mmCIF file of C-alpha atoms in Angstrom:
data_model
loop_
_atom_site.group_PDB
_atom_site.id
_atom_site.type_symbol
_atom_site.label_atom_id
_atom_site.label_comp_id
_atom_site.label_asym_id
_atom_site.label_seq_id
_atom_site.Cartn_x
_atom_site.Cartn_y
_atom_site.Cartn_z
ATOM 1 C CA MET A 14 103.623 221.152 30.661
ATOM 2 C CA ASN A 15 103.206 220.192 27.025
ATOM 3 C CA MET A 16 103.120 216.389 27.065
ATOM 4 C CA ASN A 17 102.584 216.034 23.312
ATOM 5 C CA ARG A 18 106.326 215.404 23.241
ATOM 6 C CA GLN A 19 108.239 213.103 25.547
ATOM 7 C CA ALA A 20 109.388 215.009 28.604
ATOM 8 C CA LYS A 21 113.097 215.019 29.327
ATOM 9 C CA ILE A 22 114.040 213.793 32.780
ATOM 10 C CA SER A 23 117.153 214.981 34.608
ATOM 11 C CA ILE A 24 118.326 212.675 37.413
ATOM 12 C CA ILE A 25 120.244 214.531 40.112
ATOM 13 C CA VAL A 26 122.315 212.497 42.576
ATOM 14 C CA PRO A 27 124.039 214.142 45.564
ATOM 15 C CA VAL A 28 127.090 212.208 46.784
ATOM 16 C CA TYR A 29 129.576 212.450 49.614
ATOM 17 C CA ASN A 30 132.237 209.853 50.465
ATOM 18 C CA GLU A 31 130.538 206.963 48.677
ATOM 19 C CA ALA A 32 133.667 205.333 47.203
ATOM 20 C CA THR A 33 132.796 201.953 48.710
ATOM 21 C CA ASN A 34 129.419 201.743 46.981
ATOM 22 C CA ILE A 35 129.569 204.127 44.017
ATOM 23 C CA GLN A 36 130.906 201.689 41.413
ATOM 24 C CA ALA A 37 127.858 199.438 41.756
ATOM 25 C CA PHE A 38 125.539 202.446 41.599
ATOM 26 C CA MET A 39 127.299 203.752 38.487
ATOM 27 C CA SER A 40 126.796 200.404 36.778
ATOM 28 C CA TYR A 41 123.125 200.459 37.724
ATOM 29 C CA MET A 42 122.700 203.975 36.312
ATOM 30 C CA GLU A 43 124.030 202.968 32.876
ATOM 31 C CA GLN A 44 120.531 201.839 31.860
ATOM 32 C CA PHE A 45 119.232 205.401 32.220
ATOM 33 C CA LYS A 46 121.912 207.103 30.132
ATOM 34 C CA PRO A 47 120.053 206.783 26.790
ATOM 35 C CA HIS A 48 116.868 208.249 28.279
ATOM 36 C CA CYS A 49 117.894 210.807 30.893
ATOM 37 C CA GLU A 50 120.353 213.500 31.753
ATOM 38 C CA ILE A 51 122.328 212.314 34.797
ATOM 39 C CA ILE A 52 124.076 214.805 37.051
ATOM 40 C CA PHE A 53 126.145 213.831 40.088
ATOM 41 C CA VAL A 54 126.930 216.590 42.570
ATOM 42 C CA ASP A 55 129.762 216.006 45.017
ATOM 43 C CA GLY A 56 129.766 217.747 48.370
ATOM 44 C CA GLY A 57 133.521 217.613 48.936
ATOM 45 C CA SER A 58 134.344 213.906 49.135
ATOM 46 C CA ASP A 59 137.839 213.063 50.346
ATOM 47 C CA ASP A 60 137.718 209.332 49.593
ATOM 48 C CA GLY A 61 137.991 209.517 45.797
ATOM 49 C CA THR A 62 134.260 209.324 45.045
ATOM 50 C CA ASP A 63 134.481 212.271 42.670
ATOM 51 C CA GLN A 64 137.431 210.814 40.765
ATOM 52 C CA ILE A 65 135.580 207.538 40.214
ATOM 53 C CA LEU A 66 132.453 209.323 38.994
ATOM 54 C CA ALA A 67 134.272 211.722 36.681
ATOM 55 C CA GLU A 68 135.440 208.815 34.529
ATOM 56 C CA LYS A 69 131.930 208.128 33.206
ATOM 57 C CA TYR A 70 129.415 210.730 34.360
ATOM 58 C CA MET A 71 128.684 214.425 34.427
ATOM 59 C CA LEU A 72 130.036 215.605 37.762
ATOM 60 C CA SER A 73 129.829 218.985 39.408
ATOM 61 C CA TYR A 74 130.804 220.268 42.815
ATOM 62 C CA SER A 75 128.637 222.075 45.314
ATOM 63 C CA SER A 76 130.127 225.004 47.185
ATOM 64 C CA LYS A 77 128.764 223.470 50.389
ATOM 65 C CA LYS A 78 128.359 219.939 51.704
ATOM 66 C CA GLY A 79 124.736 218.972 52.276
ATOM 67 C CA ARG A 80 122.010 217.469 50.154
ATOM 68 C CA SER A 81 119.977 220.659 49.905
ATOM 69 C CA TYR A 82 122.906 222.646 48.509
ATOM 70 C CA GLN A 83 124.014 219.809 46.240
ATOM 71 C CA MET A 84 120.556 219.132 44.823
ATOM 72 C CA ASN A 85 119.875 222.812 44.204
ATOM 73 C CA HIS A 86 123.202 223.074 42.412
ATOM 74 C CA GLY A 87 122.369 220.047 40.277
ATOM 75 C CA ALA A 88 118.955 221.493 39.469
ATOM 76 C CA SER A 89 120.587 224.728 38.302
ATOM 77 C CA LEU A 90 122.594 222.718 35.756
ATOM 78 C CA ALA A 91 119.743 220.496 34.596
ATOM 79 C CA SER A 92 118.101 220.876 31.196
ATOM 80 C CA GLY A 93 115.241 218.426 31.768
ATOM 81 C CA ASP A 94 111.556 219.274 32.037
ATOM 82 C CA ILE A 95 111.335 217.010 35.095
ATOM 83 C CA LEU A 96 113.857 216.733 37.925
ATOM 84 C CA LEU A 97 114.291 213.411 39.741
ATOM 85 C CA PHE A 98 116.301 213.597 42.953
ATOM 86 C CA LEU A 99 117.817 210.193 43.634
ATOM 87 C CA HIS A 100 120.016 209.052 46.515
ATOM 88 C CA SER A 101 123.027 206.908 45.680
ATOM 89 C CA ASP A 102 121.811 204.101 47.945
ATOM 90 C CA SER A 103 118.441 203.841 46.185
ATOM 91 C CA LEU A 104 117.394 201.847 43.111
ATOM 92 C CA LEU A 105 114.298 202.381 40.973
ATOM 93 C CA SER A 106 112.104 199.462 39.960
ATOM 94 C CA ASP A 107 111.283 198.669 36.332
ATOM 95 C CA GLY A 108 108.874 201.116 34.769
ATOM 96 C CA ALA A 109 109.810 204.009 37.053
ATOM 97 C CA LEU A 110 110.472 206.469 34.236
ATOM 98 C CA ALA A 111 107.188 205.584 32.540
ATOM 99 C CA GLU A 112 105.419 206.171 35.854
ATOM 100 C CA ILE A 113 106.968 209.620 36.140
ATOM 101 C CA GLU A 114 105.767 210.541 32.660
ATOM 102 C CA ARG A 115 102.287 209.140 33.360
ATOM 103 C CA ILE A 116 101.903 211.106 36.574
ATOM 104 C CA ILE A 117 103.092 214.382 35.079
ATOM 105 C CA SER A 118 100.854 213.866 32.032
ATOM 106 C CA GLU A 119 97.875 213.537 34.402
ATOM 107 C CA GLY A 120 98.475 217.077 35.629
ATOM 108 C CA TYR A 121 100.521 216.493 38.779
ATOM 109 C CA LYS A 122 103.556 218.691 39.266
ATOM 110 C CA VAL A 123 105.331 216.479 41.777
ATOM 111 C CA GLY A 124 105.419 212.858 42.894
ATOM 112 C CA CYS A 125 107.453 210.140 44.557
ATOM 113 C CA PHE A 126 107.713 206.347 44.703
ATOM 114 C CA LYS A 127 106.555 203.684 47.105
ATOM 115 C CA ILE A 128 109.571 202.808 49.197
ATOM 116 C CA ARG A 129 110.896 199.347 49.991
ATOM 117 C CA PHE A 130 113.940 198.876 52.192
ATOM 118 C CA ASP A 131 116.640 196.293 51.512
ATOM 119 C CA SER A 132 115.715 194.495 54.706
ATOM 120 C CA SER A 133 113.566 191.545 55.747
ATOM 121 C CA SER A 134 112.748 193.260 59.051
ATOM 122 C CA ILE A 135 109.034 193.443 59.831
ATOM 123 C CA LEU A 136 109.668 196.861 61.356
ATOM 124 C CA MET A 137 111.106 198.156 58.074
ATOM 125 C CA LYS A 138 108.172 196.705 56.145
ATOM 126 C CA ILE A 139 105.841 198.645 58.442
ATOM 127 C CA CYS A 140 107.976 201.742 57.882
ATOM 128 C CA SER A 141 107.595 201.268 54.111
ATOM 129 C CA PHE A 142 103.825 200.994 54.422
ATOM 130 C CA MET A 143 103.585 204.052 56.652
ATOM 131 C CA SER A 144 105.704 206.051 54.197
ATOM 132 C CA SER A 145 103.018 205.543 51.551
ATOM 133 C CA VAL A 146 100.300 206.451 54.058
ATOM 134 C CA ARG A 147 102.204 209.632 54.929
ATOM 135 C CA VAL A 148 102.273 210.715 51.276
ATOM 136 C CA ARG A 149 98.590 209.959 50.711
ATOM 137 C CA VAL A 150 97.255 211.408 53.963
ATOM 138 C CA ARG A 151 99.707 214.175 54.914
ATOM 139 C CA ASN A 152 101.151 215.013 51.473
ATOM 140 C CA ILE A 153 104.708 214.649 52.773
ATOM 141 C CA ALA A 154 107.441 212.857 50.825
ATOM 142 C CA PHE A 155 110.976 212.148 52.007
ATOM 143 C CA GLY A 156 114.082 212.200 49.849
ATOM 144 C CA ASP A 157 114.631 208.453 49.977
ATOM 145 C CA GLN A 158 111.331 208.047 48.106
ATOM 146 C CA GLY A 159 112.810 209.571 44.955
ATOM 147 C CA ILE A 160 111.046 212.921 44.650
ATOM 148 C CA PHE A 161 110.369 214.020 41.067
ATOM 149 C CA ILE A 162 109.040 217.442 40.149
ATOM 150 C CA GLU A 163 108.456 219.700 37.174
ATOM 151 C CA ARG A 164 111.487 221.935 36.867
ATOM 152 C CA ASP A 165 109.380 225.080 36.439
ATOM 153 C CA PHE A 166 107.436 224.296 39.621
ATOM 154 C CA PHE A 167 110.649 223.506 41.497
ATOM 155 C CA ASN A 168 111.998 226.912 40.510
ATOM 156 C CA GLN A 169 108.699 228.531 41.482
ATOM 157 C CA LEU A 170 109.101 227.030 44.960
ATOM 158 C CA GLY A 171 112.612 228.423 45.156
ATOM 159 C CA GLY A 172 114.156 224.948 45.178
ATOM 160 C CA PHE A 173 115.055 223.152 48.374
ATOM 161 C CA ALA A 174 115.394 225.306 51.456
ATOM 162 C CA GLU A 175 119.140 225.303 52.066
ATOM 163 C CA LEU A 176 119.078 223.507 55.396
ATOM 164 C CA PRO A 177 121.567 220.982 56.816
ATOM 165 C CA LEU A 178 118.639 218.593 57.380
ATOM 166 C CA MET A 179 114.880 218.415 56.704
ATOM 167 C CA GLU A 180 115.132 219.908 53.215
ATOM 168 C CA ASP A 181 112.766 217.219 51.876
ATOM 169 C CA TYR A 182 110.280 217.766 54.697
ATOM 170 C CA GLN A 183 110.356 221.524 54.113
ATOM 171 C CA LEU A 184 109.874 221.030 50.363
ATOM 172 C CA SER A 185 106.714 219.032 51.078
ATOM 173 C CA MET A 186 105.451 221.816 53.336
ATOM 174 C CA ASP A 187 106.160 224.357 50.581
ATOM 175 C CA ILE A 188 104.309 222.183 48.052
ATOM 176 C CA LYS A 189 101.327 222.089 50.421
ATOM 177 C CA ARG A 190 101.284 225.869 50.597
ATOM 178 C CA TYR A 191 100.976 225.985 46.823
ATOM 179 C CA GLY A 192 97.974 223.663 47.011
ATOM 180 C CA GLN A 193 99.635 220.875 45.047
ATOM 181 C CA LYS A 194 99.202 217.161 45.680
ATOM 182 C CA ILE A 195 102.207 214.835 45.753
ATOM 183 C CA ALA A 196 101.359 211.822 43.592
ATOM 184 C CA LEU A 197 102.424 208.372 44.787
ATOM 185 C CA ALA A 198 103.707 206.278 41.887
ATOM 186 C CA ASP A 199 102.838 202.608 41.515
ATOM 187 C CA ALA A 200 106.520 201.818 40.947
ATOM 188 C CA THR A 201 108.803 201.257 43.925
ATOM 189 C CA ILE A 202 112.195 202.503 44.999
ATOM 190 C CA ILE A 203 114.473 200.104 46.876
ATOM 191 C CA THR A 204 116.482 201.944 49.495
ATOM 192 C CA SER A 205 119.241 200.994 51.901
ATOM 193 C CA GLU A 206 118.262 200.876 55.551
ATOM 194 C CA ARG A 207 121.745 201.964 56.616
ATOM 195 C CA ARG A 208 120.602 205.218 58.216
ATOM 196 C CA PHE A 209 118.254 203.192 60.442
ATOM 197 C CA THR A 210 120.894 200.695 61.556
ATOM 198 C CA LYS A 211 123.497 203.285 62.575
ATOM 199 C CA PHE A 212 121.765 204.012 65.891
ATOM 200 C CA GLY A 213 119.101 201.285 65.793
ATOM 201 C CA ARG A 214 115.827 201.160 63.876
ATOM 202 C CA ILE A 215 113.395 202.111 66.643
ATOM 203 C CA ARG A 216 115.688 204.799 68.052
ATOM 204 C CA THR A 217 116.151 206.349 64.603
ATOM 205 C CA MET A 218 112.415 206.342 63.849
ATOM 206 C CA ALA A 219 111.648 207.972 67.196
ATOM 207 C CA LYS A 220 114.404 210.509 66.662
ATOM 208 C CA MET A 221 113.090 211.471 63.226
ATOM 209 C CA GLN A 222 109.601 212.049 64.611
ATOM 210 C CA LYS A 223 111.043 214.301 67.303
ATOM 211 C CA LEU A 224 113.189 216.254 64.838
ATOM 212 C CA GLN A 225 110.289 216.750 62.434
ATOM 213 C CA TYR A 226 108.250 218.177 65.308
ATOM 214 C CA MET A 227 111.125 220.481 66.222
ATOM 215 C CA HIS A 228 111.348 221.664 62.617
ATOM 216 C CA ARG A 229 107.640 222.467 62.559
ATOM 217 C CA GLN A 230 108.114 224.460 65.750
ATOM 218 C CA GLY A 231 110.826 226.553 64.133
ATOM 219 C CA VAL A 232 113.847 225.187 66.015
ATOM 220 C CA ASP A 233 117.151 226.217 64.421
ATOM 221 C CA SER A 234 118.114 223.814 61.633
ATOM 222 C CA ALA A 235 121.744 223.583 62.784
ATOM 223 C CA LYS A 236 120.592 222.347 66.202
ATOM 224 C CA ILE A 237 118.305 219.779 64.550
ATOM 225 C CA ALA A 238 121.170 218.529 62.376
ATOM 226 C CA SER A 239 123.431 218.247 65.422
ATOM 227 C CA LEU A 240 120.831 216.205 67.309
ATOM 228 C CA TYR A 241 120.396 213.928 64.293
ATOM 229 C CA GLU A 242 124.059 212.929 64.486
ATOM 230 C CA GLU A 243 123.916 212.238 68.213
ATOM 231 C CA ASP A 244 123.211 208.759 69.547
ATOM 232 C CA ALA A 245 120.278 209.971 71.598
ATOM 233 C CA ILE A 246 116.558 210.627 71.312
#
């Protein structure tokens, strides 16, 4: 990428039934409007999320519910040189955009942020630390870490595999196959721990490890998604 000019960043946010929290997130995103293209992609919300968003932001609709479909749809609309996939329960720390530009200018095609959960739990602090270790050692980034990637490279990969779950894990595996390193930014992303508290922190962590193993073994993605929603390991 030619970095003699400032790269344009497109922020893509998949949403589904986030009416309770979306107003606060919209207010937070205002700071990025002068610098970035912001695209929200709704997966068929029935709680008014889309109506709230449409008042102030570019909003499109995915033909299917699911982050992989929604993010791919957003990417197809984006005009930026760099795509940043951001969850609506995640907030970037100061300097995040500058970190993206620095990393891409150093020759990386993809990166993510150090994660910090909105929790004082020691277990979640350990989870945050291990997330950074996972990126550095295994070259695997998860969606809640705010994956950013050169648009041309994203298209070369074929985008996210259109799976009901594990699309971020599969993207990391695809990146590995292309021999690219995922850079870990110095900036942090603050993320809600809500997906860990639904069934319990330890149970959720154990479940995710099991489901990742199943994905590597080629188990059907629909079965993996079904198990994810069950209150069982």
